[in-house]
XYZ file of C-alpha atoms in Angstrom:
432
model
C 133.125 124.597 83.639
C 132.270 122.828 86.896
C 128.678 122.601 88.059
C 127.053 123.320 91.390
C 124.229 120.833 91.940
C 121.217 120.726 94.272
C 119.551 117.378 95.025
C 116.026 117.569 96.437
C 115.079 114.942 99.035
C 116.218 113.153 102.176
C 116.140 109.409 101.524
C 118.465 106.658 100.385
C 117.735 107.450 96.748
C 118.846 111.052 97.256
C 122.002 110.028 99.125
C 122.918 107.724 96.233
C 122.164 110.345 93.554
C 124.110 113.037 95.423
C 127.038 110.664 96.021
C 127.226 109.744 92.347
C 126.901 113.378 91.246
C 129.708 114.369 93.615
C 132.000 111.780 91.951
C 131.768 113.620 88.632
C 134.832 115.596 87.552
C 132.498 118.318 86.287
C 130.732 118.824 89.648
C 132.220 121.449 91.934
C 129.862 121.125 94.906
C 126.660 119.290 95.790
C 123.891 120.541 98.081
C 121.144 118.248 99.402
C 117.837 119.608 100.691
C 117.157 118.590 103.376
C 119.424 115.507 103.261
C 120.192 113.092 106.084
C 123.060 112.023 108.343
C 124.795 110.293 105.424
C 124.784 113.261 103.054
C 125.953 115.447 105.960
C 129.315 113.635 106.062
C 130.138 113.198 102.358
C 133.042 115.151 100.843
C 132.112 118.262 98.799
C 128.511 117.919 99.943
C 126.329 119.935 102.304
C 122.819 119.612 103.674
C 120.627 122.705 103.427
C 117.451 123.181 105.430
C 114.978 123.984 102.658
C 111.276 123.181 102.566
C 110.963 121.034 99.424
C 107.338 122.159 99.044
C 108.376 125.845 98.986
C 109.455 126.367 95.383
C 110.167 130.081 95.832
C 112.560 129.312 98.709
C 114.313 126.737 96.514
C 114.469 129.166 93.591
C 116.033 131.859 95.805
C 118.623 129.403 97.130
C 119.548 128.371 93.586
C 120.094 132.009 92.637
C 122.162 132.772 95.748
C 124.439 129.747 95.276
C 124.544 129.876 91.457
C 123.148 126.350 91.191
C 123.605 124.960 87.668
C 121.429 121.859 88.005
C 118.615 120.688 90.273
C 117.903 116.933 90.465
C 114.611 116.036 92.161
C 114.456 112.719 94.043
C 110.948 112.268 95.500
C 107.637 112.210 93.674
C 105.671 114.786 95.707
C 107.454 117.947 94.473
C 107.431 116.603 90.906
C 103.675 116.060 90.951
C 103.266 119.494 92.568
C 105.145 121.214 89.714
C 108.668 122.000 90.965
C 110.146 121.446 87.479
C 107.656 123.866 85.896
C 108.462 126.508 88.517
C 112.257 126.281 88.301
C 112.294 125.967 84.504
C 110.194 129.123 84.213
C 112.720 130.824 86.537
C 115.535 129.852 84.151
C 117.039 127.165 86.433
C 117.933 123.785 84.902
C 115.852 121.151 86.709
C 115.888 117.497 85.711
C 112.493 115.858 86.026
C 109.015 115.788 84.470
C 106.498 118.617 84.357
C 103.461 118.388 86.644
C 101.381 117.287 83.650
C 103.807 114.479 82.747
C 104.146 113.490 86.416
C 100.507 112.359 86.378
C 101.873 109.010 85.196
C 102.732 108.438 88.853
C 100.493 110.999 90.525
C 97.304 109.242 89.398
C 97.078 105.496 88.845
C 93.741 106.022 87.094
C 95.422 108.444 84.647
C 98.261 105.960 84.057
C 95.922 103.006 83.469
C 93.785 105.001 81.021
C 96.954 106.138 79.216
C 98.204 102.545 78.955
C 94.837 101.485 77.558
C 94.799 104.315 74.973
C 98.172 103.295 73.585
C 97.679 99.508 73.877
C 100.620 99.158 76.259
C 100.346 95.805 78.066
C 99.010 96.020 81.624
C 96.540 94.296 83.944
C 92.777 94.566 83.341
C 91.267 97.140 85.725
C 88.361 99.308 86.839
C 88.289 102.640 88.726
C 85.946 103.362 91.661
C 85.064 106.210 93.994
C 82.146 104.524 95.806
C 82.374 101.610 98.269
C 79.207 99.863 97.101
C 80.138 99.848 93.406
C 83.647 98.594 94.180
C 82.348 95.767 96.385
C 79.765 94.728 93.782
C 82.527 94.526 91.168
C 84.775 92.485 93.468
C 82.034 89.926 94.083
C 82.179 89.077 90.379
C 85.978 88.614 90.263
C 88.321 85.707 90.908
C 91.019 86.171 93.564
C 93.602 87.385 94.330
C 92.919 90.964 93.172
C 95.012 94.117 93.597
C 93.566 97.301 95.113
C 95.492 100.547 94.661
C 94.989 104.026 96.058
C 94.849 106.346 93.047
C 97.234 109.020 94.372
C 100.633 109.134 96.026
C 100.903 106.872 99.080
C 104.685 106.567 99.566
C 104.774 103.157 97.897
C 102.334 101.667 100.415
C 98.949 102.227 98.727
C 98.861 98.821 97.030
C 97.181 95.827 98.688
C 96.894 92.292 97.297
C 93.607 90.857 98.569
C 92.906 87.128 98.760
C 89.140 86.982 99.299
C 85.930 89.027 99.454
C 86.038 89.876 103.214
C 89.621 91.190 102.971
C 88.835 93.049 99.735
C 85.768 94.768 101.204
C 87.743 95.784 104.302
C 90.480 97.359 102.153
C 87.945 99.181 99.974
C 86.283 100.566 103.107
C 89.678 101.577 104.567
C 90.557 103.544 101.446
C 87.264 105.021 100.278
C 85.267 105.401 103.514
C 87.825 105.573 106.332
C 90.307 107.747 104.422
C 93.356 105.580 105.294
C 95.455 107.264 102.599
C 93.762 110.670 102.697
C 93.095 112.248 99.300
C 95.335 109.627 97.664
C 92.667 107.003 98.405
C 89.558 108.981 97.469
C 89.621 107.061 94.191
C 90.861 103.471 93.829
C 91.944 101.173 91.030
C 91.066 97.481 91.226
C 93.021 95.291 88.846
C 93.745 91.663 88.074
C 96.616 89.995 89.890
C 99.426 89.272 87.449
C 101.571 86.147 87.709
C 105.278 86.282 86.950
C 108.399 87.979 88.224
C 108.753 91.690 88.915
C 111.514 93.853 87.459
C 112.280 97.556 87.426
C 113.078 99.164 84.075
C 114.292 102.740 84.392
C 115.356 105.097 81.651
C 116.411 108.741 81.345
C 114.278 110.673 78.868
C 114.482 114.149 77.347
C 110.995 114.368 75.856
C 111.836 112.468 72.692
C 115.017 110.405 73.151
C 115.958 108.123 76.030
C 118.817 106.101 77.496
C 118.100 102.855 79.315
C 119.541 102.632 82.810
C 120.799 99.329 84.222
C 118.016 96.858 84.996
C 117.244 95.978 88.598
C 114.905 93.997 90.788
C 113.287 95.375 93.924
C 111.926 93.347 96.853
C 108.647 94.990 97.873
C 107.375 92.591 100.561
C 108.708 93.153 104.070
C 109.551 89.557 104.950
C 111.627 86.712 103.498
C 110.086 84.760 100.655
C 108.119 87.837 99.517
C 105.764 87.510 102.473
C 104.262 90.202 104.701
C 102.952 93.685 103.914
C 103.984 95.805 100.946
C 106.754 98.338 101.623
C 108.695 100.999 99.782
C 111.311 98.298 99.089
C 113.533 96.103 101.270
C 116.469 95.635 98.920
C 117.478 95.494 95.268
C 120.137 94.256 92.914
C 121.389 95.135 89.435
C 121.425 93.880 86.741
C 118.269 91.734 86.897
C 118.799 88.363 85.156
C 115.047 88.065 84.534
C 115.395 90.900 81.994
C 117.179 89.018 79.213
C 118.319 90.807 76.053
C 115.121 89.668 74.323
C 112.870 90.918 77.137
C 114.879 94.169 77.311
C 114.093 94.808 73.644
C 110.420 93.941 74.164
C 110.196 96.427 77.063
C 111.778 99.147 74.905
C 109.473 98.425 71.943
C 106.235 97.634 73.797
C 106.449 99.941 76.829
C 109.077 102.693 76.780
C 108.831 103.921 73.179
C 105.016 103.996 73.023
C 104.865 105.710 76.423
C 107.243 108.509 75.414
C 105.572 108.868 72.009
C 102.125 108.944 73.624
C 103.149 111.606 76.142
C 104.558 113.713 73.323
C 101.358 113.257 71.286
C 99.269 114.425 74.254
C 101.315 117.612 74.682
C 103.213 116.630 77.825
C 106.607 115.349 76.675
C 108.358 113.388 79.406
C 111.766 114.513 80.671
C 113.283 112.788 83.686
C 113.681 109.300 85.091
C 110.855 107.133 83.773
C 110.478 103.996 85.878
C 108.294 101.167 84.618
C 107.507 98.617 87.308
C 106.966 95.436 85.304
C 105.645 91.938 85.720
C 107.455 89.538 83.389
C 105.166 86.624 82.546
C 106.468 83.079 82.039
C 106.328 83.585 78.258
C 108.406 86.774 78.512
C 105.549 89.251 78.059
C 106.248 92.460 80.025
C 103.179 94.085 81.590
C 103.244 97.466 83.363
C 102.331 97.280 87.048
C 102.919 100.992 87.628
C 104.851 104.008 86.462
C 107.081 106.112 88.660
C 108.372 109.446 87.403
C 111.584 109.299 89.415
C 114.240 106.785 90.343
C 113.108 103.933 92.582
C 114.294 103.447 96.137
C 116.171 101.142 96.819
C 116.968 100.414 93.131
C 118.849 103.718 92.862
C 121.489 102.627 95.342
C 122.882 99.549 93.514
C 122.377 101.206 90.114
C 124.394 104.259 91.174
C 127.112 101.900 92.446
C 127.426 100.621 88.848
C 127.109 103.922 86.933
C 130.435 105.140 85.553
C 129.260 108.044 83.345
C 129.005 111.564 84.852
C 125.392 111.865 86.033
C 125.373 115.681 85.917
C 126.250 115.662 82.208
C 123.474 113.191 81.430
C 120.909 115.254 83.368
C 121.961 118.512 81.699
C 121.839 116.856 78.269
C 118.282 115.705 79.002
C 117.205 119.196 80.116
C 118.586 120.557 76.806
C 116.918 117.726 74.818
C 120.319 116.424 73.737
C 120.235 112.892 75.194
C 120.317 111.397 71.711
C 124.034 112.235 71.445
C 124.967 110.768 74.848
C 126.280 107.320 75.735
C 126.238 105.656 79.135
C 128.871 103.401 80.710
C 128.348 100.768 83.412
C 130.489 98.706 85.729
C 129.849 95.211 84.386
C 129.851 93.652 87.858
C 126.783 92.993 90.019
C 125.605 95.366 92.743
C 123.248 94.450 95.585
C 121.751 96.503 98.399
C 119.973 95.349 101.575
C 117.681 97.749 103.435
C 117.947 97.924 107.221
C 114.627 99.086 108.647
C 113.075 99.745 112.029
C 111.165 96.805 113.519
C 107.473 97.287 112.740
C 107.914 99.110 109.425
C 105.774 99.770 107.348
C 103.296 100.026 110.225
C 104.096 101.643 113.598
C 107.766 101.789 114.570
C 110.018 103.690 116.940
C 112.928 105.960 116.063
C 115.788 107.768 117.771
C 117.927 104.642 118.237
C 121.708 105.200 118.094
C 123.386 103.325 115.220
C 126.809 101.767 115.784
C 129.359 100.223 113.417
C 129.025 102.602 110.466
C 132.657 103.687 110.690
C 133.850 100.073 110.357
C 132.706 100.024 106.701
C 134.248 103.319 105.598
C 137.393 101.653 104.237
C 135.696 98.634 102.673
C 136.330 98.538 98.932
C 133.255 98.299 96.679
C 130.943 98.615 99.686
C 128.841 101.674 100.534
C 126.201 102.466 103.141
C 123.499 104.835 101.907
C 121.427 106.577 104.574
C 117.662 107.012 104.374
C 115.874 107.546 107.701
C 118.770 108.962 109.740
C 119.724 112.184 111.485
C 122.499 113.421 113.749
C 121.509 113.886 117.398
C 124.116 115.022 119.980
C 126.905 113.923 117.662
C 125.428 110.440 117.144
C 123.739 109.024 114.060
C 120.253 107.898 115.065
C 117.302 106.293 113.296
C 114.697 108.740 112.001
C 112.434 106.742 109.695
C 111.089 103.330 108.759
C 113.752 102.453 106.224
C 117.020 103.543 107.811
C 120.012 102.369 105.742
C 120.816 100.490 102.542
C 124.068 98.499 102.657
C 125.384 98.014 99.107
C 128.214 95.990 97.627
C 129.652 95.371 94.147
C 131.349 92.137 93.107
C 132.017 89.831 90.146
C 128.989 87.618 90.809
C 125.587 88.319 92.307
C 126.282 85.751 95.017
C 129.574 87.465 95.971
C 127.851 90.872 96.026
C 125.145 89.394 98.250
C 127.700 87.884 100.647
C 129.683 91.134 100.841
C 126.573 93.257 101.484
C 125.363 90.984 104.291
C 128.863 90.828 105.791
C 128.907 94.628 105.880
C 125.397 94.778 107.292
C 126.443 92.472 110.163
C 128.803 95.172 111.438
C 125.989 97.739 111.829
C 123.704 97.553 114.822
C 120.889 99.151 116.733
C 118.428 97.463 119.037
C 115.405 97.214 116.754
C 117.038 96.737 113.340
C 115.155 94.535 110.865
C 116.091 93.289 107.387
C 115.265 90.556 104.926
C 117.833 87.783 104.676
C 117.088 86.685 101.114
C 117.757 89.758 98.957
C 119.098 88.541 95.615
C 118.012 84.906 96.042
C 115.730 84.988 92.986
C 118.476 86.446 90.814
C 120.992 83.851 91.979
C 118.465 81.119 91.175
C 117.921 82.579 87.684
C 121.628 82.641 86.992
C 122.109 79.059 88.183
C 119.314 77.876 85.887
C 120.505 79.727 82.781
């Protein structure tokens, strides 16, 4: 039997998930709600104008189109309970319950959970009052990390270098409401030294399958400088996650997290993403949890996935992941994000993008859309992060060169991108 699939979301992650789902021999048709200009032009794929916060509208659409599987991309509907709603309606939906989604929905919840189960993470304190937070900071060494407790689209984390900057950030979040309700409570934690990596697995409540490792580039500018963003590029696999570290992450982070969630009556089904800091001695510490695939890590990882994603998701919904295997392209994949100048702060949109068609026939190269829409027959920018240009090749360096060569063919007046995506991985490989 062939499945009809609905992907919820409109970013680069959702384009990549929908594209990979559509490649499966067991998928008949893929809908994306609301999608973007990229998903609008894929074969056997269609954008549908649904409000992703209106679960009854989504449920009705699934019934009308006989949708067999819903895959949820972004965090907001997961935290709001879309999986609970659709599951109760008898519709297979891959993702965590609202209770389990607290791992991302509240950083204070996640930190307390990590502490309860002795899962390695940074030392921290939680605050709701400016004065108490500032008093605490005056007793700390710098840098420190200040995080909005709730969802802030990947931008609610600030590394502060001194007391004046720290107090200004605390005031922004707690007093001036910079992140709305997401910042009404903050977490202040120690700054961890090391190298970041993204470890993502698929879980069914009890069993899990590790996805390919990856490394994101959070800072906007070359050399990991500039403000924090949702991610400016990624590559997979991540050489920093050696076989030994991989096993430590499984034993010290993933297994105790899934066991702890089960113990607390909220078994975790879905993509569990552990953002890690790997210390010089190989110790993995959890920076944050996400309860969905990362963006832009999804794009290169989906380029490497060979197994049918719909079958894996359905197995997880049925709690049958333990019998599944997963197959990967053994080559490297790398993706570079093209953003609007000014992102993640103020930026313009509506700029016509040229050159996309020149990459359509490139082998092992794919452009995933994020902030795009079609206007008068033209693809135009419609967000901060606009595109992710991905390439697969035998070495990380070759994948990097191919991705940047493809990117050079795409233009709009205010395009911005980092020029060093993958440099750390290439350095790792040259040293090993």
